[in-house]
Coordinates of C-alpha atoms in Angstrom, one line a residue:
M1 CA -0.1 0.0 0.1
R2 CA 2.6 2.5 1.0
G3 CA 4.4 2.1 -2.3
R4 CA 1.3 2.6 -4.6
G5 CA -0.1 5.2 -2.2
A6 CA 3.2 7.1 -2.5
R7 CA 3.1 7.1 -6.2
A8 CA -0.2 8.4 -6.4
W9 CA 0.6 11.3 -4.2
V10 CA 3.7 12.1 -6.2
A11 CA 2.2 11.8 -9.4
A12 CA -0.4 14.5 -8.2
G13 CA 2.1 16.9 -7.3
L14 CA 4.1 16.6 -10.5
L15 CA 1.1 16.5 -12.9
C16 CA -0.8 19.1 -11.9
W17 CA -3.2 18.5 -14.7
G18 CA -6.7 20.3 -14.9
A19 CA -10.2 20.1 -16.5
A20 CA -13.9 20.4 -15.5
S21 CA -14.1 17.6 -13.1
P22 CA -17.1 17.2 -10.5
A23 CA -14.8 18.7 -7.7
A24 CA -13.8 21.7 -9.8
Q25 CA -17.5 22.2 -10.9
E26 CA -18.7 22.4 -7.4
G27 CA -15.9 23.8 -5.3
A28 CA -13.4 26.0 -7.5
T29 CA -14.1 29.0 -9.8
G30 CA -12.4 31.4 -11.9
A31 CA -11.3 31.3 -15.7
G32 CA -8.2 32.0 -17.6
T33 CA -4.8 30.3 -17.2
G34 CA -3.0 29.2 -14.3
L35 CA -2.6 26.6 -11.5
R36 CA -5.7 25.7 -9.3
F37 CA -6.3 23.5 -6.4
S38 CA -9.6 22.2 -5.0
G39 CA -10.9 19.1 -3.2
F40 CA -13.9 17.5 -1.8
G41 CA -14.5 15.0 1.0
T42 CA -17.2 13.2 3.1
L43 CA -17.3 12.3 6.8
A44 CA -20.1 9.6 7.4
A45 CA -20.8 7.1 9.8
S46 CA -23.2 4.0 9.3
Y47 CA -25.1 1.9 11.7
H48 CA -27.4 -1.2 11.6
D49 CA -28.5 -4.0 13.8
A50 CA -28.7 -7.1 11.5
Q51 CA -26.5 -9.9 13.2
D52 CA -24.1 -11.8 11.0
T53 CA -24.2 -9.0 8.2
Q54 CA -21.9 -6.3 6.6
F55 CA -23.3 -3.4 4.8
R56 CA -21.3 -2.2 2.0
A57 CA -21.8 0.5 -0.6
R58 CA -19.5 -1.1 -3.2
A59 CA -18.3 -4.5 -4.3
D60 CA -14.7 -3.1 -4.2
Q61 CA -14.9 -2.8 -0.5
R62 CA -13.4 -5.5 1.7
E63 CA -15.4 -4.6 4.7
G64 CA -18.8 -3.3 5.4
A65 CA -20.7 -1.9 8.5
Q66 CA -21.2 -4.8 11.1
A67 CA -24.1 -4.9 13.4
G68 CA -24.0 -2.8 16.6
R69 CA -21.2 -0.6 15.4
L70 CA -20.8 2.8 13.8
E71 CA -18.8 2.2 10.6
T72 CA -17.1 5.2 9.1
G73 CA -15.3 3.6 6.3
I74 CA -18.3 3.0 3.9
D75 CA -18.8 6.4 2.4
S76 CA -16.0 8.4 4.0
V77 CA -13.6 9.8 1.2
L78 CA -11.2 12.7 0.8
G79 CA -10.1 14.1 -2.7
V80 CA -7.6 16.7 -3.5
Q81 CA -7.2 18.0 -6.8
A82 CA -4.8 20.3 -9.0
D83 CA -5.8 22.1 -12.3
V84 CA -3.8 24.0 -15.1
Q85 CA -5.6 25.8 -17.7
V86 CA -2.6 26.2 -20.2
D87 CA -4.5 28.4 -22.8
A88 CA -8.0 28.6 -24.4
R89 CA -7.4 25.0 -25.7
W90 CA -4.9 23.0 -23.7
S91 CA -5.8 21.9 -19.9
S92 CA -5.0 19.2 -17.5
M93 CA -5.9 17.9 -14.2
A94 CA -4.8 15.4 -11.5
Q95 CA -7.1 14.1 -8.6
V96 CA -6.2 11.7 -5.9
V97 CA -8.8 10.1 -3.8
V98 CA -7.9 8.6 -0.2
R99 CA -10.8 6.0 0.8
K100 CA -10.9 2.5 2.1
D101 CA -10.1 -0.1 -0.5
G102 CA -10.5 -3.7 -1.5
K103 CA -7.7 -4.6 1.2
G104 CA -9.4 -2.9 4.0
E105 CA -6.8 0.0 4.0
W106 CA -7.0 3.7 3.8
A107 CA -4.9 4.2 0.4
P108 CA -4.6 7.2 -1.8
R109 CA -5.1 6.7 -5.5
L110 CA -5.1 8.6 -8.6
S111 CA -8.4 8.5 -9.8
W112 CA -8.3 10.9 -12.5
G113 CA -5.3 12.4 -14.3
F114 CA -5.4 13.6 -18.0
V115 CA -4.8 16.1 -20.6
K116 CA -7.6 17.6 -22.5
Y117 CA -7.4 19.4 -26.0
S118 CA -10.5 21.4 -27.2
P119 CA -10.0 23.0 -30.6
T120 CA -13.6 24.3 -30.1
P121 CA -16.1 25.0 -27.3
A122 CA -18.2 22.1 -29.0
L123 CA -15.2 19.4 -29.5
E124 CA -12.8 18.2 -26.9
L125 CA -10.2 15.1 -26.7
R126 CA -8.8 13.8 -23.3
A127 CA -6.2 11.4 -22.8
G128 CA -5.3 9.6 -19.5
R129 CA -6.9 8.1 -16.5
L130 CA -10.6 9.0 -17.1
G131 CA -13.9 8.0 -15.8
V132 CA -16.7 5.8 -17.1
D133 CA -20.0 7.8 -18.1
I134 CA -22.4 5.7 -15.8
Y135 CA -23.4 8.4 -13.1
M136 CA -26.1 10.6 -13.7
D137 CA -25.2 13.3 -11.2
G138 CA -21.4 13.7 -12.0
D139 CA -18.6 11.8 -13.5
S140 CA -17.7 9.9 -9.9
P141 CA -19.4 8.3 -7.3
H142 CA -16.8 10.1 -4.7
V143 CA -17.8 13.7 -4.8
G144 CA -20.6 13.3 -2.5
Y145 CA -21.6 16.9 -2.6
A146 CA -23.0 16.7 -6.3
Y147 CA -25.4 14.1 -5.0
T148 CA -28.9 14.8 -3.2
T149 CA -28.5 11.4 -1.2
V150 CA -25.9 10.0 0.8
R151 CA -24.6 7.6 -2.1
P152 CA -25.6 6.7 -5.7
Y153 CA -28.0 3.6 -5.7
T154 CA -26.0 0.8 -4.1
D155 CA -28.1 -1.9 -5.9
L156 CA -27.4 -0.5 -9.3
Y157 CA -23.9 1.2 -9.3
G158 CA -22.6 -1.0 -6.3
Q159 CA -21.8 -3.9 -8.5
F160 CA -20.0 -2.0 -11.2
T161 CA -16.6 -0.9 -9.5
F162 CA -14.5 -0.9 -12.9
D163 CA -15.5 2.7 -13.3
H164 CA -12.2 4.3 -14.3
F165 CA -9.6 3.5 -17.2
D166 CA -6.5 4.6 -18.8
G167 CA -6.9 5.6 -22.4
V168 CA -8.9 8.5 -24.5
D169 CA -12.3 10.1 -24.9
L170 CA -13.7 12.2 -27.6
R171 CA -16.8 14.5 -26.8
A172 CA -18.7 16.5 -29.3
S173 CA -21.8 18.8 -28.5
T174 CA -24.3 21.2 -30.2
L175 CA -27.2 23.0 -29.4
V176 CA -30.5 21.2 -30.2
G177 CA -33.8 22.9 -29.1
E178 CA -33.3 24.4 -25.7
G179 CA -30.8 22.0 -24.7
E180 CA -27.2 20.8 -25.4
L181 CA -26.7 17.4 -27.3
S182 CA -23.6 15.5 -27.0
L183 CA -21.9 12.2 -27.9
K184 CA -18.8 10.9 -26.2
L185 CA -16.9 7.7 -27.4
Y186 CA -14.0 6.4 -25.0
G187 CA -11.7 3.3 -24.7
G188 CA -8.5 2.1 -22.7
R189 CA -7.3 -0.1 -20.3
T190 CA -9.9 -1.0 -17.4
R191 CA -9.0 0.1 -13.6
G192 CA -10.7 -1.3 -10.5
E193 CA -11.1 -4.1 -8.3
D194 CA -13.9 -6.4 -6.8
Y195 CA -14.1 -8.0 -3.3
R196 CA -16.4 -11.2 -3.8
G197 CA -16.4 -14.7 -2.2
A198 CA -13.7 -13.5 0.2
H199 CA -11.3 -12.9 -2.7
L200 CA -10.1 -9.6 -4.2
F201 CA -10.3 -9.6 -8.0
Q202 CA -8.3 -7.2 -10.1
R203 CA -8.8 -6.5 -13.6
E204 CA -5.4 -5.2 -14.8
G205 CA -5.5 -6.8 -18.2
S206 CA -9.1 -5.7 -19.2
S207 CA -10.0 -3.1 -21.7
T208 CA -13.2 -0.7 -21.5
L209 CA -15.0 0.8 -24.5
G210 CA -18.0 2.9 -24.5
A211 CA -20.4 5.6 -25.9
T212 CA -22.7 8.2 -24.2
L213 CA -25.5 10.2 -25.8
Q214 CA -26.9 12.8 -23.8
W215 CA -29.1 15.6 -24.1
E216 CA -29.7 18.2 -21.3
S217 CA -31.5 21.6 -20.5
S218 CA -32.3 23.4 -17.4
A219 CA -35.1 21.2 -16.8
L220 CA -34.6 17.9 -18.2
G221 CA -31.5 15.6 -18.7
V222 CA -31.5 12.5 -20.7
R223 CA -28.5 10.0 -21.0
L224 CA -28.1 6.7 -23.1
A225 CA -24.9 4.8 -22.0
W226 CA -23.4 1.6 -23.6
G227 CA -20.3 0.0 -22.4
Q228 CA -18.3 -3.0 -22.5
V229 CA -15.5 -4.4 -20.3
R230 CA -13.5 -7.2 -21.8
T231 CA -11.3 -9.5 -19.5
P232 CA -8.9 -12.3 -20.6
D233 CA -9.2 -15.8 -19.0
D234 CA -7.2 -15.3 -15.8
G235 CA -7.2 -18.9 -14.8
L236 CA -9.3 -18.4 -12.0
L237 CA -11.7 -21.3 -12.4
A238 CA -8.9 -23.5 -14.0
P239 CA -8.4 -25.3 -10.6
L240 CA -12.1 -26.2 -10.3
A241 CA -12.2 -27.2 -14.0
G242 CA -9.2 -29.6 -13.4
A243 CA -10.9 -31.0 -10.5
L244 CA -14.0 -31.7 -12.7
R245 CA -12.0 -33.6 -15.1
E246 CA -10.2 -35.8 -12.3
V247 CA -13.5 -36.9 -10.7
A248 CA -15.2 -37.5 -14.1
P249 CA -14.0 -41.1 -14.7
A250 CA -15.5 -42.3 -11.2
L251 CA -19.0 -40.9 -12.2
S252 CA -21.6 -42.3 -14.3
P253 CA -21.3 -42.0 -18.0
E254 CA -23.9 -39.1 -18.2
V255 CA -22.7 -37.1 -15.2
A256 CA -19.0 -37.8 -16.4
A257 CA -20.1 -36.1 -19.9
Q258 CA -21.6 -33.2 -17.9
A259 CA -18.5 -32.5 -15.9
R260 CA -16.2 -32.5 -18.6
Q261 CA -18.6 -30.0 -20.4
R262 CA -18.7 -27.7 -17.5
A263 CA -15.0 -28.0 -17.2
A264 CA -14.5 -26.8 -21.0
E265 CA -17.0 -23.9 -20.5
M266 CA -14.8 -22.5 -17.5
E267 CA -11.5 -22.1 -19.3
G268 CA -10.1 -20.1 -22.1
G269 CA -11.6 -17.0 -24.3
N270 CA -12.3 -13.4 -23.2
S271 CA -15.0 -12.5 -20.5
D272 CA -17.3 -9.6 -21.7
L273 CA -19.4 -7.5 -19.4
K274 CA -22.0 -5.5 -21.7
Y275 CA -24.2 -2.8 -19.9
L276 CA -26.8 -0.6 -21.5
G277 CA -28.2 2.3 -19.3
L278 CA -30.8 5.0 -19.6
A279 CA -31.2 7.7 -17.3
L280 CA -33.6 10.7 -16.7
N281 CA -33.2 13.6 -14.7
W282 CA -35.9 16.3 -14.3
R283 CA -36.2 19.8 -12.3
Q284 CA -39.2 22.1 -12.1
G285 CA -39.1 24.4 -9.3
P286 CA -38.6 23.2 -6.1
W287 CA -39.1 19.5 -7.3
S288 CA -36.5 17.3 -8.7
A289 CA -36.7 13.8 -9.6
Q290 CA -34.4 11.0 -11.3
L291 CA -35.2 7.7 -13.0
I292 CA -32.3 5.1 -14.0
G293 CA -32.8 1.7 -15.4
V294 CA -29.7 -0.5 -16.5
D295 CA -29.3 -3.8 -18.3
V296 CA -26.4 -6.1 -18.0
R297 CA -25.1 -9.2 -19.7
M298 CA -21.7 -11.0 -18.8
N299 CA -20.6 -14.4 -20.7
R300 CA -18.2 -15.3 -18.0
F301 CA -18.9 -18.7 -16.6
P302 CA -21.8 -19.5 -15.8
G303 CA -23.0 -16.4 -17.7
F304 CA -25.1 -13.9 -16.0
K305 CA -28.0 -11.4 -17.0
G306 CA -29.2 -8.5 -14.8
Q307 CA -31.2 -5.6 -14.6
G308 CA -31.4 -2.6 -12.3
L309 CA -33.8 0.5 -11.7
G310 CA -33.5 3.3 -9.2
A311 CA -35.8 6.3 -8.7
M312 CA -35.7 9.4 -6.5
L313 CA -38.1 12.5 -5.7
A314 CA -36.9 15.4 -3.8
Y315 CA -38.1 18.9 -2.8
R316 CA -36.2 22.0 -2.0
A317 CA -37.6 24.0 0.9
G318 CA -34.7 26.8 1.3
S319 CA -31.8 25.0 2.7
W320 CA -33.7 21.6 3.3
K321 CA -34.2 19.1 0.9
P322 CA -36.1 15.9 1.8
F323 CA -36.0 13.1 -0.5
V324 CA -37.2 9.5 -1.0
T325 CA -35.4 6.8 -3.0
T326 CA -36.1 3.4 -4.3
S327 CA -33.9 0.9 -6.4
R328 CA -34.0 -2.8 -7.3
G329 CA -31.1 -4.9 -8.7
K330 CA -30.9 -8.4 -9.8
L331 CA -28.1 -10.4 -11.4
T332 CA -29.0 -14.0 -12.2
P333 CA -26.7 -16.9 -13.3
Q334 CA -27.7 -19.0 -16.3
A335 CA -28.5 -22.6 -15.6
R336 CA -25.5 -24.6 -15.6
P337 CA -26.8 -28.0 -13.7
L338 CA -24.2 -30.4 -12.6
D339 CA -25.6 -33.6 -10.9
L340 CA -22.8 -34.6 -8.8
P341 CA -23.7 -37.3 -6.4
V342 CA -24.7 -35.8 -3.1
D343 CA -23.9 -39.2 -1.1
R344 CA -20.1 -39.4 -1.9
A345 CA -18.1 -37.4 0.6
E346 CA -15.0 -37.2 -1.8
L347 CA -17.2 -34.8 -3.9
L348 CA -18.0 -32.6 -1.2
L349 CA -15.3 -29.9 -2.1
V350 CA -15.8 -30.1 -5.7
R351 CA -19.7 -29.5 -5.1
D352 CA -18.8 -26.7 -3.0
G353 CA -16.5 -25.1 -5.4
Y354 CA -18.8 -25.5 -8.2
G355 CA -21.8 -23.7 -6.3
R356 CA -19.2 -20.8 -5.5
A357 CA -18.4 -20.4 -9.0
T358 CA -22.1 -20.6 -10.5
G359 CA -23.4 -17.9 -7.5
L360 CA -20.4 -15.7 -7.0
I361 CA -22.0 -12.4 -7.9
A362 CA -25.6 -13.5 -8.3
S363 CA -27.7 -11.1 -6.4
D364 CA -31.4 -10.1 -6.1
Q365 CA -32.3 -7.3 -3.7
Y366 CA -34.4 -4.0 -3.5
S367 CA -34.2 -1.0 -1.4
W368 CA -35.9 2.0 -0.4
G369 CA -34.7 4.9 1.7
V370 CA -35.9 8.3 2.9
G371 CA -33.7 11.2 4.1
V372 CA -33.0 14.6 4.3
R373 CA -30.1 17.1 2.8
Y374 CA -29.3 20.4 4.6
D375 CA -27.2 22.8 3.2
L376 CA -25.0 24.3 5.9
M377 CA -23.3 26.8 3.7
P378 CA -22.6 27.1 -0.1
N379 CA -19.9 24.4 0.0
A380 CA -21.1 21.9 2.7
A381 CA -24.0 19.9 3.1
L382 CA -25.3 17.5 6.0
K383 CA -27.3 14.3 5.0
L384 CA -29.4 12.0 7.1
Q385 CA -30.7 8.8 5.4
L386 CA -32.6 5.8 6.4
D387 CA -32.3 2.7 3.9
R388 CA -34.2 -0.6 4.2
I389 CA -32.8 -3.3 1.9
E390 CA -34.6 -6.6 1.4
A391 CA -32.4 -9.4 -0.2
K392 CA -33.2 -12.8 -1.5
R393 CA -29.6 -13.0 -2.2
S394 CA -26.8 -10.5 -2.0
S395 CA -23.2 -10.2 -3.0
M396 CA -23.2 -6.8 -1.7
L397 CA -24.1 -7.7 1.7
L398 CA -21.5 -9.9 3.3
D399 CA -21.6 -12.4 6.2
G400 CA -18.9 -12.4 9.1
S401 CA -16.6 -14.5 6.7
G402 CA -17.0 -12.2 4.0
T403 CA -18.8 -14.3 1.6
S404 CA -22.3 -13.5 0.0
V405 CA -25.6 -14.0 2.1
G406 CA -29.1 -15.4 1.5
P407 CA -32.2 -13.9 2.4
R408 CA -32.2 -11.2 4.9
G409 CA -33.6 -7.7 5.4
V410 CA -31.2 -4.9 6.7
S411 CA -32.0 -1.3 7.8
V412 CA -29.0 1.2 7.5
F413 CA -28.9 4.6 9.0
T414 CA -26.3 7.1 7.7
A415 CA -25.2 10.5 8.7
A416 CA -22.7 12.5 6.3
L417 CA -21.2 15.7 6.0
D418 CA -20.1 16.4 2.4
F419 CA -18.1 19.4 1.7
V420 CA -16.1 21.0 -1.2
F421 CA -13.2 23.5 -1.2

């Protein structure tokens, strides 16, 4: 951690890059050339009383909030940013974020770092470390001040943690009616990690491609996003495939053929995760509303199909902004039956491993929440939020050993102070 963290801090100091990131939009002002510094942060504490359950907001968190304890590592974050505007066309930015990672450590990481070239106000090209366009209220889940709620929808966004990449993006825009229409194309090397099944998965060799079409006016925003993450075979399931081949000769001909087929399905080839999302943002007077839908497909064994839906309604009354939210996320593995005999003890480990492989990221849960945001000052907001989560199966909730859980309900209360500077 120390080596990686030190490199991230040094990179931020040396690069001093700048562009219109969420923190810059919310917390920094001014125009022209020169160097700017800005930042953001969230101080948050979560509590619940569901025994043998850990609540986490993202799948890249190794630890969650445990029953009967205040947990500050779920949503707390600190970010610093350096910007340089070279001239009217060239700018650059570096942003370092400190938060709890997949190893359960507070580690600084370079979350953004790019050079931007804008030959005209309607065209921009960026190269470096960039974010995937999946969030409706900003470019990152880390700038809590940009969101009405404490966090983006956990049922939707919590599963997708490969949300930044090293590469390029190109954005073109034009005025259409009362709003701006823009198209962004992007691609590069995927960055991110997952903690599932008590294992930390990193996608260092993966690649990202995507496109975002958006129209936004003062009252309405519409975003259509498509993306793909491709991961080469990492050999994770190779030991299980080998075990199935070893036990096949001792099985009946029919089951042996089934075991060999499943072993072949586990090995070789790329793993593709594809998603398609549609989001609507509406604002009218003191009212605001949001609706998001996502469809996900993944061909990695055993193959998964998923759908997600999130909605929010809020009302602004001076400095107060009460809100209600609801969301649903479902990720279902395709049927890959393997009829191993249940009365043979020597097959116990193989059956257990196969069950874990086919259900590693399976999830079916919904949530509803109620809360209020109070703007203390122009650059700080206090939020109180109560979420009720009902799960048939969840890879976002963990048990005491760090593995996915079965049916259960959890009520989580969170208090957060968001700020930008």
